[in-house]
XYZ file of C-alpha atoms in Angstrom:
558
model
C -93.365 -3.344 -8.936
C -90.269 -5.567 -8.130
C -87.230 -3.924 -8.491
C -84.720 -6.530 -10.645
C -81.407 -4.080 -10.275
C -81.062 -4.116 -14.079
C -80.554 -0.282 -14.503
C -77.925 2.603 -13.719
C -78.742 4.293 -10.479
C -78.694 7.690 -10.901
C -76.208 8.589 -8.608
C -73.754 7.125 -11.095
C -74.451 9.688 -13.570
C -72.472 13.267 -13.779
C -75.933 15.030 -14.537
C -79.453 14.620 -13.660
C -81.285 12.366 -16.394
C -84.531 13.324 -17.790
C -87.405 10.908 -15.909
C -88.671 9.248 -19.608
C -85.409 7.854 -19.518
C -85.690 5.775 -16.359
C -87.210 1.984 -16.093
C -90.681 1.936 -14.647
C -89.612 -1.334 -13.438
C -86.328 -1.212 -11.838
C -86.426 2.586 -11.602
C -83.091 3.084 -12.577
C -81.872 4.593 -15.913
C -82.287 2.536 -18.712
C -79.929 -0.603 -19.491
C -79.727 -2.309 -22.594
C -83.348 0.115 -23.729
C -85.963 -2.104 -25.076
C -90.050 -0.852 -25.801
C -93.580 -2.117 -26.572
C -95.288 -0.730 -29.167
C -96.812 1.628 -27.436
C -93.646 2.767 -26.886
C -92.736 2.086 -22.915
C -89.274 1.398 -22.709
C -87.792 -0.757 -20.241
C -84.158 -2.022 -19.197
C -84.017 -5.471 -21.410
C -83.216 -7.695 -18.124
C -86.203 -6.100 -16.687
C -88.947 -7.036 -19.213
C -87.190 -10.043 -19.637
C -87.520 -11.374 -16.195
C -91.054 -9.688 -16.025
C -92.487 -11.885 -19.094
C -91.524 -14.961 -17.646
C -94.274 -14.385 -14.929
C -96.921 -12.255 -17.063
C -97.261 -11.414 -20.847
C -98.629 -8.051 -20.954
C -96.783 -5.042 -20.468
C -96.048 -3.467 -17.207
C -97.512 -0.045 -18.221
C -100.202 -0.485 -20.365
C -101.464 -3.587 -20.170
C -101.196 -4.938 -23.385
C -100.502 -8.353 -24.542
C -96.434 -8.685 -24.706
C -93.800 -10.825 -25.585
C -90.606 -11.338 -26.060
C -90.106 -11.543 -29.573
C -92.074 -8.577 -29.973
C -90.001 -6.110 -27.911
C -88.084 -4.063 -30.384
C -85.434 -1.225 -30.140
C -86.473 2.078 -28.928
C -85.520 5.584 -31.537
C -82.119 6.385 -32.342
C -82.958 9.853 -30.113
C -83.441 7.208 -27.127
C -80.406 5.598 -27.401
C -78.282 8.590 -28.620
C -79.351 10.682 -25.317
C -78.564 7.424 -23.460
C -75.419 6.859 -24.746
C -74.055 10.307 -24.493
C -74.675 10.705 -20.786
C -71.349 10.340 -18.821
C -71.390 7.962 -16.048
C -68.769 6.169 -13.454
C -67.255 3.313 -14.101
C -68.843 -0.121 -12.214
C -65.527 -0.133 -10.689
C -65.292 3.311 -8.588
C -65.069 1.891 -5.586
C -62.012 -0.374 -6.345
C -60.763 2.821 -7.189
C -61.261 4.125 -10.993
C -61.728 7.469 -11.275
C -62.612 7.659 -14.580
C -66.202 9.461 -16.217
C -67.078 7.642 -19.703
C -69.640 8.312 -21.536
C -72.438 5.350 -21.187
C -71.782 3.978 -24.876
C -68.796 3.168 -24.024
C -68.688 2.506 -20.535
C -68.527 -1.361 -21.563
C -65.610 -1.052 -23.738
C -63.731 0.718 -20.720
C -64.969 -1.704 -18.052
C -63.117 -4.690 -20.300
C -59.871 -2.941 -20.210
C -60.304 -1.049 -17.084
C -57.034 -1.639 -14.905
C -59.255 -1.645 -11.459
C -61.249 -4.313 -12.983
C -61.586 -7.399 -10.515
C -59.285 -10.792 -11.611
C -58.596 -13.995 -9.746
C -55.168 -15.703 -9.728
C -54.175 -17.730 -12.020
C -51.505 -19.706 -9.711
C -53.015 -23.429 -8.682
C -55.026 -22.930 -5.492
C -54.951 -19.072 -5.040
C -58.049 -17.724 -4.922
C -57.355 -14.135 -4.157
C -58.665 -11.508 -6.328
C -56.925 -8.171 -7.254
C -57.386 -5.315 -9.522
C -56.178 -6.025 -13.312
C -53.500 -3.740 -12.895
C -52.024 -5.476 -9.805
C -52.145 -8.587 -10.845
C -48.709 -9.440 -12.846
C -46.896 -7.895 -9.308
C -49.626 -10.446 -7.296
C -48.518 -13.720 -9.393
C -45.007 -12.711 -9.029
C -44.224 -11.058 -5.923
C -46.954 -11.168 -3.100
C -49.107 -14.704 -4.302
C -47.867 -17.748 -2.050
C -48.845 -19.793 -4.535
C -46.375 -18.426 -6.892
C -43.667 -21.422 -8.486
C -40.156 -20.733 -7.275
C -36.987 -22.814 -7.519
C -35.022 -24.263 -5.405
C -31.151 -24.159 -6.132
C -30.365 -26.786 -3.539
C -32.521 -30.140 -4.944
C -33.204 -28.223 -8.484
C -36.788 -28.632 -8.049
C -39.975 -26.085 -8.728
C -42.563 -25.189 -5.869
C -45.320 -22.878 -4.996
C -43.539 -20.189 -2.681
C -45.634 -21.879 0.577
C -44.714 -25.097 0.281
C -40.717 -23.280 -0.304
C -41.506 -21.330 3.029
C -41.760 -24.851 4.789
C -39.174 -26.617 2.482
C -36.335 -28.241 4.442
C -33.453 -26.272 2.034
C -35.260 -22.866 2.956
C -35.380 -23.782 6.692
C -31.495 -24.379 6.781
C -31.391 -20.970 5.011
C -33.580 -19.536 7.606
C -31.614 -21.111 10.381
C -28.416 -19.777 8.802
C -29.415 -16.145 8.437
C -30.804 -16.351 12.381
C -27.414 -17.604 13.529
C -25.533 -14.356 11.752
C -28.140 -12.172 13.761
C -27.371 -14.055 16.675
C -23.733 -13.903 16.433
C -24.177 -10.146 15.464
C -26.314 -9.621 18.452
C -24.106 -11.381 21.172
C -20.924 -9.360 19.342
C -22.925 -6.098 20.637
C -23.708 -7.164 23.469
C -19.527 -8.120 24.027
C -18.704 -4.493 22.702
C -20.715 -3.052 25.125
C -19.585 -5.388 27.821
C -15.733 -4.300 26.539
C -16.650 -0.603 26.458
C -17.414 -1.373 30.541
C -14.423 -2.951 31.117
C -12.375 0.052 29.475
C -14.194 2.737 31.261
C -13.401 0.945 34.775
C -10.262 0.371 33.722
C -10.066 3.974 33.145
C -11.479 4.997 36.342
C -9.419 2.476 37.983
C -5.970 3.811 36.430
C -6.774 7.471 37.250
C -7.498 6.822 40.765
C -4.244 4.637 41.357
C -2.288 7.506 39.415
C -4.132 10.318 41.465
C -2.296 8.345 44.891
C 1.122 8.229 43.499
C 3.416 10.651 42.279
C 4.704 11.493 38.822
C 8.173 9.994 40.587
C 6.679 6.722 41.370
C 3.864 6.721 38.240
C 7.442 6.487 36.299
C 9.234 4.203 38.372
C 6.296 1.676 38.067
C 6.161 2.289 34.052
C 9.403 1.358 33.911
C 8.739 -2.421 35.551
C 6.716 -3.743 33.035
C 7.356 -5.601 30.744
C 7.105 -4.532 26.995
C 6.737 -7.377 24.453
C 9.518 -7.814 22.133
C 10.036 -8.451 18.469
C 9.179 -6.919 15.105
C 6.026 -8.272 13.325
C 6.933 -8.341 9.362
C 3.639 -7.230 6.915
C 4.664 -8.590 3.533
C 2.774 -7.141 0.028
C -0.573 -6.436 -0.250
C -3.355 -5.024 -2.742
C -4.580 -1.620 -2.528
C -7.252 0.610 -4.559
C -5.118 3.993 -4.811
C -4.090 2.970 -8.977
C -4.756 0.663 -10.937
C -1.480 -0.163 -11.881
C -0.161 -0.051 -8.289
C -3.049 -2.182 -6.751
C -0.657 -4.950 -6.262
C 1.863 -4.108 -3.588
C 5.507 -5.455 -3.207
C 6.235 -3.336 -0.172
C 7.309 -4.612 2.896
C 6.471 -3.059 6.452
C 7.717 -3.582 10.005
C 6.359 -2.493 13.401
C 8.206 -2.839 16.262
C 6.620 -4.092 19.367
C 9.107 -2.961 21.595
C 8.878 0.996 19.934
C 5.400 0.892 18.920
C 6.662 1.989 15.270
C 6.612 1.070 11.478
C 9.868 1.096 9.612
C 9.758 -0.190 5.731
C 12.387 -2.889 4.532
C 13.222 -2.861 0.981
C 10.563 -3.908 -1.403
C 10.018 -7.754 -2.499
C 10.990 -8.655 -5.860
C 7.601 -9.376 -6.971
C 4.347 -7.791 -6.193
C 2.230 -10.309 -4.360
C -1.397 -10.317 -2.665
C -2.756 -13.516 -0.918
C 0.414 -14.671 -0.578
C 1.430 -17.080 2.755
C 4.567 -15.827 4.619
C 6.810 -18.121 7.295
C 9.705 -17.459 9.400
C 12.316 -20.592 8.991
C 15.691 -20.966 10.264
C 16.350 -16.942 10.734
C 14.238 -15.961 7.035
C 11.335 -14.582 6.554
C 10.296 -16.957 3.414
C 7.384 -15.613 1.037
C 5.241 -17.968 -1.525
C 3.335 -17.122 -4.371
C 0.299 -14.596 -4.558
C -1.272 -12.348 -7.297
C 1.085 -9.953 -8.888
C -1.027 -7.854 -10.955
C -4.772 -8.120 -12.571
C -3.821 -10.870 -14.923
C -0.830 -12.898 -13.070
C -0.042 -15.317 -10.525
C 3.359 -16.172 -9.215
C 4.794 -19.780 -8.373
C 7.916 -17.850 -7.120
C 9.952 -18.154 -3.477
C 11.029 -14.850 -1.828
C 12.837 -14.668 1.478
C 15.281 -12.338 3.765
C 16.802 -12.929 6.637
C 15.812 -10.416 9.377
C 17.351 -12.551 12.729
C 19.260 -9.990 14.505
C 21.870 -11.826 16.238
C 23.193 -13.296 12.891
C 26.338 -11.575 11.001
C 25.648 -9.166 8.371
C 25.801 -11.355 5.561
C 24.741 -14.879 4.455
C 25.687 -17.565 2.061
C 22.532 -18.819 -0.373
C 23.213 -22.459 1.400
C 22.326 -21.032 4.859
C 19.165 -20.819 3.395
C 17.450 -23.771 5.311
C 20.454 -25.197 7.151
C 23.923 -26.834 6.297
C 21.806 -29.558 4.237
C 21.107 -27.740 1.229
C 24.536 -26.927 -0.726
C 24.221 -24.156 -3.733
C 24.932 -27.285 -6.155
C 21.888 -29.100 -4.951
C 19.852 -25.873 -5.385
C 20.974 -25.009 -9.017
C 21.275 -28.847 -10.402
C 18.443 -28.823 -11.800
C 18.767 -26.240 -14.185
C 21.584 -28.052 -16.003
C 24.716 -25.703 -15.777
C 26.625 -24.032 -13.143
C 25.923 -20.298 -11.904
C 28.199 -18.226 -10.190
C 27.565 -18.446 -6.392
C 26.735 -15.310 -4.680
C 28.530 -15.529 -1.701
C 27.026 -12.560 0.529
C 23.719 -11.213 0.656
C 22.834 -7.708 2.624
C 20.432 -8.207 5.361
C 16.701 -6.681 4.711
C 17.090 -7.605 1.317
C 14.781 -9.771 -0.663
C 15.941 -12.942 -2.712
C 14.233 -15.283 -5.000
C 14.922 -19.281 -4.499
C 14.912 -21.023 -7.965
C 13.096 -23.502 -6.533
C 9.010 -22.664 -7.471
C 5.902 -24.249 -6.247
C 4.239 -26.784 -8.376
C 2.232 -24.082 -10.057
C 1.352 -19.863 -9.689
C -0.821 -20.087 -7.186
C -3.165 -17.447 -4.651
C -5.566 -17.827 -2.140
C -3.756 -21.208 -1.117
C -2.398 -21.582 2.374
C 1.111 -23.073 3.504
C 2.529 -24.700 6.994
C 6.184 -25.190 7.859
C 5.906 -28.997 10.176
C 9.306 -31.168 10.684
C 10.942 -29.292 8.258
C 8.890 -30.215 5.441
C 6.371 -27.225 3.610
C 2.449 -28.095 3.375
C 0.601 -26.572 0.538
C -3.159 -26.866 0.775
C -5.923 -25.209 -1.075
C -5.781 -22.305 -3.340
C -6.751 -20.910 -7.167
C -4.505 -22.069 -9.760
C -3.043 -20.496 -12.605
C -1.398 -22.787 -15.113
C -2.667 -21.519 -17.229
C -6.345 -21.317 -17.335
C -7.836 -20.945 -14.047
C -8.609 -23.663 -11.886
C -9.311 -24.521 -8.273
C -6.979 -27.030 -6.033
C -8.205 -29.593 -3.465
C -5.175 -31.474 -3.028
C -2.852 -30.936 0.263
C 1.031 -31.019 -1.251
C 4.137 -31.679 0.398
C 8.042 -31.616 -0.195
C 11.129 -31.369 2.006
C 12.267 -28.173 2.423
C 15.940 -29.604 2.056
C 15.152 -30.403 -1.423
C 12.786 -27.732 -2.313
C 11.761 -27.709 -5.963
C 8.705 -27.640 -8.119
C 9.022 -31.557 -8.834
C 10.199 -32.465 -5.224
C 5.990 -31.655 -4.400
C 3.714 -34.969 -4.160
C 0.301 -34.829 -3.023
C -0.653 -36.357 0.262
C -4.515 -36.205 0.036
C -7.266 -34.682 -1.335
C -10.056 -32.482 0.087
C -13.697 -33.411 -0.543
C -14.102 -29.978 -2.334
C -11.491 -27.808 -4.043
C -10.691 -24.266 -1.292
C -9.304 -20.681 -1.077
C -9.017 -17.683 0.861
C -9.127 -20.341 3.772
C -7.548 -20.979 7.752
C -4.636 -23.036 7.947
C -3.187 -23.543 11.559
C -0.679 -26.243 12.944
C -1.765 -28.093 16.083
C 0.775 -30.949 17.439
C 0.750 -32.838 14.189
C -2.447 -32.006 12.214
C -2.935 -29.308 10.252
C -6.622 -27.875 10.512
C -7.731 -26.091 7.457
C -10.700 -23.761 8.298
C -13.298 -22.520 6.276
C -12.869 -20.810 2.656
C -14.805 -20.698 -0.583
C -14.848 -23.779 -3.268
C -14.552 -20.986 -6.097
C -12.545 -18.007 -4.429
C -16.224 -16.496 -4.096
C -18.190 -15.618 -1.651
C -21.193 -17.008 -2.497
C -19.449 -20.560 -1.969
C -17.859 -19.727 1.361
C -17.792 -23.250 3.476
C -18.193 -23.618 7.348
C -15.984 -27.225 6.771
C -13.508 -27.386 9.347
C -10.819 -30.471 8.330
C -7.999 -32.407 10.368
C -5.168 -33.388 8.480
C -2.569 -36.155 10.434
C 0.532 -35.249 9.016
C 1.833 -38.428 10.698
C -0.904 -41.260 9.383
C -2.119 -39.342 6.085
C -5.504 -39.323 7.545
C -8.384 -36.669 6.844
C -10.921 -36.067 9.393
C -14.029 -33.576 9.405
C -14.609 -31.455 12.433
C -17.589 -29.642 13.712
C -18.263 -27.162 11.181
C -18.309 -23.183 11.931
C -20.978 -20.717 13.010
C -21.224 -20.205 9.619
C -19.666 -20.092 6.249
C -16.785 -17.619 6.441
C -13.190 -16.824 3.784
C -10.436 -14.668 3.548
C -10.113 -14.670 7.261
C -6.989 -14.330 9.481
C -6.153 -17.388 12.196
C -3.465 -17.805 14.418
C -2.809 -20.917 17.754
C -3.126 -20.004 21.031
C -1.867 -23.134 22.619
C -4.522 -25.845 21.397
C -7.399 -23.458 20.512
C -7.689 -21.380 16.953
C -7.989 -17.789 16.733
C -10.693 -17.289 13.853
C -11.008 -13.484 12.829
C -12.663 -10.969 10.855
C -12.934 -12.288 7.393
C -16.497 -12.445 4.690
C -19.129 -14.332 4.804
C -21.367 -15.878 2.179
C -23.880 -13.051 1.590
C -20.268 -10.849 0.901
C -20.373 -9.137 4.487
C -17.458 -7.849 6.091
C -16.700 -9.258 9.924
C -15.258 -8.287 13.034
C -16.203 -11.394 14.399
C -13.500 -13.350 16.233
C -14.072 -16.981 17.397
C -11.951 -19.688 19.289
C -11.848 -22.948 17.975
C -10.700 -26.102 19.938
C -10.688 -29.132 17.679
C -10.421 -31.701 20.858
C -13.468 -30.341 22.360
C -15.223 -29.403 19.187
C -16.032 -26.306 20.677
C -16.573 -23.122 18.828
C -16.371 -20.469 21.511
C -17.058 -16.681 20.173
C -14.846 -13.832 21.390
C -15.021 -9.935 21.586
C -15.338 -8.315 17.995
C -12.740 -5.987 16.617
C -13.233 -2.467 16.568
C -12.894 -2.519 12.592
C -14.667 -4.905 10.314
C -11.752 -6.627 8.345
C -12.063 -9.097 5.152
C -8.152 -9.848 4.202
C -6.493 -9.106 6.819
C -3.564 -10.516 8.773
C -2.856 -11.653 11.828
C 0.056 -12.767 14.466
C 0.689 -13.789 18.451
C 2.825 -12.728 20.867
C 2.138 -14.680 24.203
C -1.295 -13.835 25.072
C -1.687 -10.643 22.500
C -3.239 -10.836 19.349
C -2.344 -8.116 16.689
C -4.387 -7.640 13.473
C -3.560 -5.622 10.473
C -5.008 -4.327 7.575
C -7.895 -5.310 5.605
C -11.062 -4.203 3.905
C -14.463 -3.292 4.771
C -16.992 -1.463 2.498
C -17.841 1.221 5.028
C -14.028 2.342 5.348
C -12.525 0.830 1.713
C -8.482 -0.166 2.514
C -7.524 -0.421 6.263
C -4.130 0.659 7.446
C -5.306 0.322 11.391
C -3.747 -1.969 13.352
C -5.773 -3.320 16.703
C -4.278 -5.648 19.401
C -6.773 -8.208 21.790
C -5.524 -9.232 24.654
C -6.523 -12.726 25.746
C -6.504 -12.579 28.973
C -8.425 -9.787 29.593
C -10.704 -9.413 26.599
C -10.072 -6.024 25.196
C -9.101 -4.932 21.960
C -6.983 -2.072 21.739
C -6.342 0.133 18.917
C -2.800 0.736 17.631
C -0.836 3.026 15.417
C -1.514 2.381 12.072
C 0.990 1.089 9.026
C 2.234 3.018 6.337
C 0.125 1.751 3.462
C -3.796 0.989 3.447
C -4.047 -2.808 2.007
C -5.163 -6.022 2.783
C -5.093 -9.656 1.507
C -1.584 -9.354 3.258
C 0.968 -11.974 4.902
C 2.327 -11.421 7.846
C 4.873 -12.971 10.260
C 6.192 -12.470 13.966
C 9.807 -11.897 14.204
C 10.945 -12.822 18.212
């Protein structure tokens, strides 16, 4: 006879079967029993298909149809029903031994059993179990949104999607960059091991005599570089720092000066006319200054001042306190090193902006605002310094978008503001690099950066930027360092620090870049303090400040 497949083979089965329970037809154990009445049973599929080509029964002959099969004895199906058997879907991996009753309530719930996809045009089929991980996770059919043109798409046609390419491009340009900053390290680790050699062999021909006679010819920089406030992690209520630090280039030493009078992180900092003048910044967790610090730290000056030296024989102590409607007593002398507040304020508490001293007039651009509910700025303000005063500000332009935590550098007359975040965040860091004519009020946009970067430190080296260290948009800490040149919109990328720094600082002298401070997650607060020389492309490690902080201000002091 032909075999139709509509039994159990009996390999399925956990123990042998007796042989009156097997189909004569398909041979295996009974399916779905059905008998004549003489009592043959047979799988139901089997005598079904059979009595479409004959109408007598298989084994004895007689005349049969369908109506008249009937159900075998309860004995038949009880022995049936109680024999345990393997699911249908051992070899998608179910384990499991049910008995044969109810092997077809378990196969409807079994977890191994075989489903399709439900997303539009996947046809792959997975096990029950895996399939709310396939449609949500692994199918490329699956619907996924795109932030950038707020539309829905299955996940291939995303993969292919012009806002997921620039993604992709994105991400590849940080692994570049990352890659070629190696490849500089290891090109700078060269450089100091020949150096190395090359200074013990010269030292190894001269004598200790000479060796000191030749130290003595160089020349040693000069000047003190001034690190102003600060935020730290050490206390909660002594995360915001107003402690002032100095390192002498000449010495190679820190010294302290005597605190601010306000605590202030991401504040700017500017040497004018002898002073060392500090603006705004956070004070604490929940406020912002709008406040003007300074102290005079020229050397060659006397050893006290007069309030109207403050920016030059211009600005009498009348025209300073006029404003306020009555007459204070004027303080004559103030002690060198020693912090004092202007009562003239920015136009509102401010941090995370940026300011520029040009022609004697102070440039405010960018920054979060405080007054009183938080908001963002995207204005670039401006008043004479000779008549400094919250109302004396205008604004000159806007910015296409509101920034903070950004680049602000002075070239001849434009002020290029560089990078930063539209909400203070990271996620919205920019690449924007703008041009700002001081002279004809005109705003330009510049090739934009590598890639979106705040909270950076920049200083000029003759017509080209410094860009370093800083956070980029996926909240990753840098010790990249890149040279801008806005007139030949060139973005040129430099030895990386030693240290990865978000918040740091950063001043010139000559061809000598020093960098304090900062923050990285691997090393929390930085007080380390590394210098890169220009010409010859190394960074150099040097002795560290007092205090580990960052979001500082810094100035050079000649």
């Amino acid at each position: 006879m032909a075999c139709c497949g509509g039994g159990y083979p009996e390999d399925r089965f956990q123990t042998s079967v007796d042989k009156n329970f097997f189909c004569p037809i398909c041979t295996d154990v009974l399916k779905g029993p059905v008998q004549c009445h003489n009592q043959h049973y047979f799988c139901r599929a089997c005598i079904t298909e059979h009595l479409k080509n004959s109408q007598t029964c298989p084994v004895c002959m007689q005349e049969l149809t369908e109506e008249a099969l009937s159900k075998p004895p309860r004995i038949v199906t009880g022995y049936l029903d109680g024999l345990m058997v393997n699911c249908d879907h051992k070899e998608r991996g179910c384990v499991e031994l049910v008995e044969l009753g109810l092997l077809e309530t378990h196969i409807s719930v079994c977890e191994y059993k075989p489903v399709t996809c439900p997303n539009e045009r996947c046809e792959a089929v997975v096990n029950m179990a895996d399939l709310e991980e396939h449609t949500s996770e692994d199918c490329e059919y699956r619907q996924v949104y795109c932030e950038e043109c707020d539309e829905n798409m299955s996940l291939k046609k995303y993969g292919k999607h012009g806002c997921f390419i620039s993604k992709d491009v994105q991400a590849i340009k940080v692994v570049l960059f990352q890659v070629q900053h190696q490849v500089r390290e290891m090109s700078n680790t060269q450089k100091e091991m020949l150096e190395a050699i090359k200074n013990l062999t010269t030292a190894s021909k001269m004598s200790t005599a000479k060796g000191e006679a030749a130290s003595t010819n160089e020349t040693k920089p000069h000047g003190d570089i001034v690190v102003i406030g600060g935020q730290n992690g050490v206390l909660m209520s002594s995360s915001w720092l107003d402690s002032v630090e100095v390192y002498s280039l000449a010495n190679r030493t820190w010294s302290k000066l005597a605190a601010m009078q306000e605590k202030r992180a991401a504040a700017t900092a500017h040497l004018y006319n002898g002073r060392v003048m500090v603006t705004g910044g956070r004070c604490d967790r929940s406020n912002v200054t709008r406040s003007i610090e300074y102290v005079r730290v020229r050397r060659e000056e006397p050893e006290t001042i007069s309030w109207d030296e403050i920016f030059g024989e211009n600005l009498g102590w009348e025209s300073l306190f006029a404003e306020y409607g009555q007459y204070r007593r004027r303080p004559e002398h103030r002690n060198r090193n020693e912090f004092s507040s202007l009562q003239c304020r920015l136009p509102f508490q401010c941090c995370g902006h940026k300011t520029a001293i040009l022609n004697h007039q102070l440039w405010l651009v960018g920054g979060i605002i405080f007054n009183p509910q938080r908001s963002l700025n995207a204005s670039i303000h401006m008043s004479p310094i000779h008549s400094l005063r919250a109302y004396s500000f205008v604004v000159k332009c806007q910015m296409p978008k509101s920034l903070s935590f950004h680049g602000l550098e002075i070239v001849g007359n434009e002020l290029l503001i560089i990078g930063g975040s539209m909400t203070g965040k990271s996620l919205d860091a920019v690449s924007t690099v703008l041009s700002y004519n001081t002279a004809t009020n005109a705003l330009r946009e510049l090739p934009p950066l590598p890639f979106p970067m705040l909270d950076m430190a920049t200083v000029k080296f003759g017509e080209d930027v410094i860009i370093i260290g800083g956070t980029n948009k996926y909240d990753e800490y840098l010790n990249t360092v890149f040279k801008y040149n806005h007139k030949k919109c060139v973005c040129e990328q430099l030895p990386g620090m030693k240290h990865k720094r978000g918040g740091c600082a950063a001043v010139i002298s000559g061809n000598k870049v020093f960098v304090m401070g900062g923050y990285n997650k691997e090393q929390g607060y930085l007080s380390s303090v590394e210098c890169f020389d220009l010409e010859s492309q190394i960074w150099h490690e040097l002795p560290p400040m007092n205090e580990e902080k960052y979001k500082i201000a810094a100035v050079l002091v000649p």
